[in-house]
Coordinates of C-alpha atoms in Angstrom, one line a residue:
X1 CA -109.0 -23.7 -107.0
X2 CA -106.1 -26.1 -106.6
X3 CA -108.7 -28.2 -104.1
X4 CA -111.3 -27.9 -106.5
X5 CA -109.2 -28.9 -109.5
X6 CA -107.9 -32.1 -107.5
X7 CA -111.2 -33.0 -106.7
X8 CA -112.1 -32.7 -110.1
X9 CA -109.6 -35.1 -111.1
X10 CA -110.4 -37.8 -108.7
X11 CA -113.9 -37.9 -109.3
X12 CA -113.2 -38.3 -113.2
X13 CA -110.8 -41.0 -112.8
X14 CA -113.5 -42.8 -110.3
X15 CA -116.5 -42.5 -113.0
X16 CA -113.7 -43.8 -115.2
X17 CA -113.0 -46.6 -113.2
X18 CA -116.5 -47.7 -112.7
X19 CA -117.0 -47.3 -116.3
X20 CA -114.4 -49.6 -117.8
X21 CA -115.7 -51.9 -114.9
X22 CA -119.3 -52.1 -115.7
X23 CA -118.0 -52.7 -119.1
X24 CA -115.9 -55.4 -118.3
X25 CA -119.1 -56.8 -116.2
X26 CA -121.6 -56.6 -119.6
X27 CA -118.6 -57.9 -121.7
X28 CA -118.2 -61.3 -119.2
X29 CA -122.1 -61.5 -118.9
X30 CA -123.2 -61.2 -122.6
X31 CA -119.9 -64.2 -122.9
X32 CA -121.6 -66.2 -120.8
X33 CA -125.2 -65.9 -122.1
X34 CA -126.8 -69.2 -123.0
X35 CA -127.1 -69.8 -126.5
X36 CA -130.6 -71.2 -127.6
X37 CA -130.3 -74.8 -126.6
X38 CA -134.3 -75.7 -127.1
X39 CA -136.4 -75.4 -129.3
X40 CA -140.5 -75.0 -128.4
X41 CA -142.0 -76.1 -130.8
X42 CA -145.2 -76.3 -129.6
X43 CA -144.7 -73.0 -128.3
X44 CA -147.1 -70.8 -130.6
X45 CA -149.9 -73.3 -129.6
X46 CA -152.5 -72.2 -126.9
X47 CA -150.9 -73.2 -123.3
X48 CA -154.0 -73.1 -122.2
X49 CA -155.8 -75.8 -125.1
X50 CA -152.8 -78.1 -124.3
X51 CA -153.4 -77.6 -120.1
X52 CA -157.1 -79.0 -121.1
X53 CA -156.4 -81.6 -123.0
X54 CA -153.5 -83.0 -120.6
X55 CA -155.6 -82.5 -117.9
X56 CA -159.0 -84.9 -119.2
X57 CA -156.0 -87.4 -119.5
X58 CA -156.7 -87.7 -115.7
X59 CA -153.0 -88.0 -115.0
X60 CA -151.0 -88.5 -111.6
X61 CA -148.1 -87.0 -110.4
X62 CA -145.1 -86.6 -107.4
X63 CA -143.1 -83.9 -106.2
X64 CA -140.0 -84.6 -104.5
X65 CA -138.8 -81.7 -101.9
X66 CA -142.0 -80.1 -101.6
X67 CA -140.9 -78.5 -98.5
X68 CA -138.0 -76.7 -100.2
X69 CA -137.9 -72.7 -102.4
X70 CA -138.9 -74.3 -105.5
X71 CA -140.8 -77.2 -104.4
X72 CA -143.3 -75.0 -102.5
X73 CA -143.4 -72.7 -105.6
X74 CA -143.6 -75.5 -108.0
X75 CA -146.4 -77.1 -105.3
X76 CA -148.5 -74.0 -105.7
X77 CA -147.8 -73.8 -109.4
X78 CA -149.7 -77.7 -109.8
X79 CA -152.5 -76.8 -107.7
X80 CA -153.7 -73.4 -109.5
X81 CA -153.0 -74.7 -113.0
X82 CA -155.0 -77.6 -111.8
X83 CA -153.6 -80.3 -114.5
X84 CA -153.4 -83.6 -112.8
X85 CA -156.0 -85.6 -110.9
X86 CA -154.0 -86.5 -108.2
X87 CA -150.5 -85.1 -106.6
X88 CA -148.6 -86.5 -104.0
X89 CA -145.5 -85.1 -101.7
X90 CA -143.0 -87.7 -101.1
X91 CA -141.3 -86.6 -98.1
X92 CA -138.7 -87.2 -94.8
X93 CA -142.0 -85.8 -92.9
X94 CA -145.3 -84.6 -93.3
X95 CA -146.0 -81.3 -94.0
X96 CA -148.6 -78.6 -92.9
X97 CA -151.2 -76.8 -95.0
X98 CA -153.9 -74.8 -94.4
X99 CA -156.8 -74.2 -96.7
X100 CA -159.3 -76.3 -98.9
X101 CA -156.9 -75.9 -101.7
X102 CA -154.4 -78.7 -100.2
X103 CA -157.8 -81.1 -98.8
X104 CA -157.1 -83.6 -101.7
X105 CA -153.2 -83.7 -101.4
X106 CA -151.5 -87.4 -101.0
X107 CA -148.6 -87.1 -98.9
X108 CA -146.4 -90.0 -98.1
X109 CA -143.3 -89.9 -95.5
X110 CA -140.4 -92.1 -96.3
X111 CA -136.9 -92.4 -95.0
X112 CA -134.1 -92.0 -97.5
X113 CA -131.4 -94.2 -96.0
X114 CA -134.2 -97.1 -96.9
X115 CA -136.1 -96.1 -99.7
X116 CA -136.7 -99.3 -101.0
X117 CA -138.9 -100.3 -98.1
X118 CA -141.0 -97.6 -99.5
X119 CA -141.1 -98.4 -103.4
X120 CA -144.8 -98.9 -102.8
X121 CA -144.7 -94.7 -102.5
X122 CA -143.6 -94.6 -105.7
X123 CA -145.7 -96.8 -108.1
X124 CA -148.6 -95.4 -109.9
X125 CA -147.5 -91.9 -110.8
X126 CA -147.4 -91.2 -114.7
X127 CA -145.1 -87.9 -113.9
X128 CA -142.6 -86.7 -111.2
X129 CA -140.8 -83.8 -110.3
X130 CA -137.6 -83.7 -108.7
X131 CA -136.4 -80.3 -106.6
X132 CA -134.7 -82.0 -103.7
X133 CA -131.6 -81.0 -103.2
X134 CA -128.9 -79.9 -99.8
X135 CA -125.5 -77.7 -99.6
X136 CA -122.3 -78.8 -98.9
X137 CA -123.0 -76.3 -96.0
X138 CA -125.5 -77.8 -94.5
X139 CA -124.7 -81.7 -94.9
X140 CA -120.8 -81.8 -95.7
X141 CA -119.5 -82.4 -98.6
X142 CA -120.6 -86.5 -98.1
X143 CA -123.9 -85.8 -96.7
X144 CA -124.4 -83.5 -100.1
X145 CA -123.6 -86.4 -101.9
X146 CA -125.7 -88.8 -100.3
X147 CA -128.9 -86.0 -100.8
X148 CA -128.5 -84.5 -104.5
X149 CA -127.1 -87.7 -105.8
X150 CA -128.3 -91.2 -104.2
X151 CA -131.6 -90.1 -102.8
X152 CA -132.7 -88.1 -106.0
X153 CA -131.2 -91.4 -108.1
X154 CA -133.2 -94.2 -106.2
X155 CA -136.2 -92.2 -106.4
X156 CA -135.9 -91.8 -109.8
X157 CA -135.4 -95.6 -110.2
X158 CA -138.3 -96.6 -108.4
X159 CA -140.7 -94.2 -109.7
X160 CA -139.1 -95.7 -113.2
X161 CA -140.3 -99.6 -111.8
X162 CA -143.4 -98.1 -110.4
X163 CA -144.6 -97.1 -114.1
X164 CA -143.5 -92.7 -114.0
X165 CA -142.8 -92.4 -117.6
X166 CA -142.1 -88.6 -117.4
X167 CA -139.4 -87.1 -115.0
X168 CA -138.4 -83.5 -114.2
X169 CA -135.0 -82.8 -112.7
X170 CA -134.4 -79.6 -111.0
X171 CA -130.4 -79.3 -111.4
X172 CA -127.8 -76.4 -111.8
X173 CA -126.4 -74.1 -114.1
X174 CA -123.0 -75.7 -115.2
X175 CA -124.0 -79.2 -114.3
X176 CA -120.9 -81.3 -115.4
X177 CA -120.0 -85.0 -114.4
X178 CA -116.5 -84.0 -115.5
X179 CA -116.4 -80.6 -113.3
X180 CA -113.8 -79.6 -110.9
X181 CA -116.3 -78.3 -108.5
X182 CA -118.4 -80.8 -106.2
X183 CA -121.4 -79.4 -107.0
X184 CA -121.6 -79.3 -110.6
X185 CA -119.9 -82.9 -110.8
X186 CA -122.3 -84.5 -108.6
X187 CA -125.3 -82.4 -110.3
X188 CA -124.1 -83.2 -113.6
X189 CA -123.7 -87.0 -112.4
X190 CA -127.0 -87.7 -111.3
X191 CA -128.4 -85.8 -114.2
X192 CA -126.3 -88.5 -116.4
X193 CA -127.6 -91.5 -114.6
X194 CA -131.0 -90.9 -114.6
X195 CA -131.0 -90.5 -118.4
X196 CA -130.3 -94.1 -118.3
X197 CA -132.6 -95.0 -116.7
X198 CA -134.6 -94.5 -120.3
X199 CA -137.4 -92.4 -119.0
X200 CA -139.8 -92.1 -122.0
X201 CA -139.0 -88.3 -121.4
X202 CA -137.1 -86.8 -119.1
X203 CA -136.7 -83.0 -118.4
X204 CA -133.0 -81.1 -116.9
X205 CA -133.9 -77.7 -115.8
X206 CA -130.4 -75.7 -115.0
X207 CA -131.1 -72.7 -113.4
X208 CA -129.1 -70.0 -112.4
X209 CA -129.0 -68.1 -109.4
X210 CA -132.7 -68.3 -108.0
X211 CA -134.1 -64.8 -106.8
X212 CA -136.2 -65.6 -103.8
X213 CA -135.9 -64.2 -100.4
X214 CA -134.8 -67.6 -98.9
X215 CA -135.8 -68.4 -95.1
X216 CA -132.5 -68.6 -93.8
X217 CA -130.1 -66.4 -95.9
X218 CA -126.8 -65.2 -94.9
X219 CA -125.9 -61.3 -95.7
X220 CA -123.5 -62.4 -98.6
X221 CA -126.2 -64.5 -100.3
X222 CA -129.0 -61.7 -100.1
X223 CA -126.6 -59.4 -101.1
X224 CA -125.2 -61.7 -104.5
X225 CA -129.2 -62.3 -105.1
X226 CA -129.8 -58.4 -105.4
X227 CA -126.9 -58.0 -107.8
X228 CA -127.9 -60.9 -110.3
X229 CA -131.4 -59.7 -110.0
X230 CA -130.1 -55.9 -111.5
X231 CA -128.3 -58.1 -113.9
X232 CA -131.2 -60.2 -115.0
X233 CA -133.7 -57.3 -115.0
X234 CA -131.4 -55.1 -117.4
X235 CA -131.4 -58.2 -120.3
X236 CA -128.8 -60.6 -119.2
X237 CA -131.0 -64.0 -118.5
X238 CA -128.2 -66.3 -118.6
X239 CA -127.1 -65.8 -114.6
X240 CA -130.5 -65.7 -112.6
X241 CA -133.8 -66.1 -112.7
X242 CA -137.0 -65.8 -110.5
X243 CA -137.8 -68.8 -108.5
X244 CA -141.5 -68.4 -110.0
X245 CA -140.6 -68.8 -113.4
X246 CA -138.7 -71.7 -112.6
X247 CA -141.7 -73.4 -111.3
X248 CA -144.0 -72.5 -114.1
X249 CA -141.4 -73.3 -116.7
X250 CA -141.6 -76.8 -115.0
X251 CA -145.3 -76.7 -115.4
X252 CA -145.5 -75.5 -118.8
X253 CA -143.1 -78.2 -120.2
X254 CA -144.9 -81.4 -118.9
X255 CA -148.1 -80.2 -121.4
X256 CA -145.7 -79.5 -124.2
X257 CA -144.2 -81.8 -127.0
X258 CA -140.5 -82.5 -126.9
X259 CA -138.1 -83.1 -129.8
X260 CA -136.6 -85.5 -128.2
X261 CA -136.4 -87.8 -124.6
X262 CA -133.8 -86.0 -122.7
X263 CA -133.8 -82.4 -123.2
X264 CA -132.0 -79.8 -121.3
X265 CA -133.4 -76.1 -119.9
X266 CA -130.8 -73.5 -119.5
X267 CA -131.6 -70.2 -117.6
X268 CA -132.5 -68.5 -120.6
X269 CA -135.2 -71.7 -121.7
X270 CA -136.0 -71.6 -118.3
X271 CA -136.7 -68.0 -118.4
X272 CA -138.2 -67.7 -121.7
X273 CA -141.0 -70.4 -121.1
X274 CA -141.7 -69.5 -117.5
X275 CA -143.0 -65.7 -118.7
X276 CA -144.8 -66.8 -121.6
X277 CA -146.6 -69.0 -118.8
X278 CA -147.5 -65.8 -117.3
X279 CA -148.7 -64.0 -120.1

């Protein structure tokens, strides 16, 4: 009995535990939630009636880091919505496809340590969409630099002097120029000088943790994407958010009508735009 009693004890003070500490989870999560930070207006109008009347517009367009999670996605997104006339991958090398679906796809290789030998890749488009992006991990902390900040910023520049009038920037959740952290200062950097560069309209998308089952993925990150994929699933859309929606949140907002030139997607816009692409 004794045994029994203890056992008793332990287990109650362990459900206890866990208790106060998915408690203390929700409380932090529901802190951090994004408040509403756009407002679609537009969004009550038929997706699909603004798709068709952007697409007889016979519009052009560019994605940068097509060969990346999102830009694959995002790639594949373009395609079946079908809304531009012609899109082209702007690219350290040329990529493979198989299928009749990519037959009409522009591709044009460039190296980024000389882009403006290449400006001519860049004229013509009337939209472009930026996912390109590295890890300190991968590059070092200067080589990270170097990607997610000069590359993305000259492109941006001469897609601006090559006529783009609308540009879509794939950043980060907690972008800040003024950050602490190396990643968010340098996302938050490049997000503040491309604004001005005075883009007619230009789109931030910060996205939280993005749930995709990633090439190369190390057990720690597949482990963190399965927790903030519980998280997301159970209501709390302010830490991650399917790769998918990202992409079609991207696609969505290039038909709609913004308030204003720069405007800014948190997870949650990102979210709540990508599933009402879906529906």
């Amino acid at each position: 009995m004794p045994v029994i009693k203890l056992l008793c004890t332990t287990l109650g003070k362990t459900l206890g535990f866990f208790t106060v500490l998915v408690v203390f989870i929700a409380a932090t999560l529901n802190y951090f939630e994004d408040s509403e930070t756009v407002k679609y207006t537009s969004m009550a109008e038929d997706i699909k009636t603004l798709e068709e009347n952007f697409r007889q517009q016979n519009k052009s367009c560019f994605i940068l880091g097509a060969s990346g999670e999102t830009g694959k996605v995002l790639l594949q997104e373009l395609l079946e919505r079908n809304i531009f006339s012609k899109i082209t991958l702007i690219g350290r090398r040329q990529l493979t496809f198989e299928g009749k679906t990519y037959e009409n796809l522009v591709q044009e290789v460039v190296d980024f340590e000389k882009l403006d030998d290449y400006a001519a890749a860049f004229q013509g488009h009337d939209v472009g969409y930026c996912c390109l992006g590295t890890t300190r991990a991968k590059a070092g902390a200067e080589g990270f630099i170097r990607v997610d900040h000069d590359y993305v910023l000259k492109s941006a520049e001469l897609a601006k002097a090559g006529g783009c009038t609308q540009f879509h920037l794939e950043s980060s959740r907690g972008a800040n120029k003024k950050s602490g952290f190396l990643y968010l200062k340098v996302k938050g950097q490049v997000e503040a000088d491309i604004e001005a560069l005075g883009f007619d309209r230009f789109a931030i998308y910060r996205p939280g943790v993005l749930l995709v089952d990633r090439q190369e993925s190390r057990p720690a990150e597949w482990m963190a994407r399965k927790f903030f994929s519980t998280v997301s699933a159970v209501g709390f859309r302010s830490m991650a958010v399917p790769i998918q929606e990202v992409a079609k949140a991207m696609v969505s907002n290039t038909v709609l009508q913004p308030e204003q030139k720069t405007e800014i997607l948190e997870n949650k816009d990102i979210a709540t735009l990508g599933k009402s692409a879906g529906k």
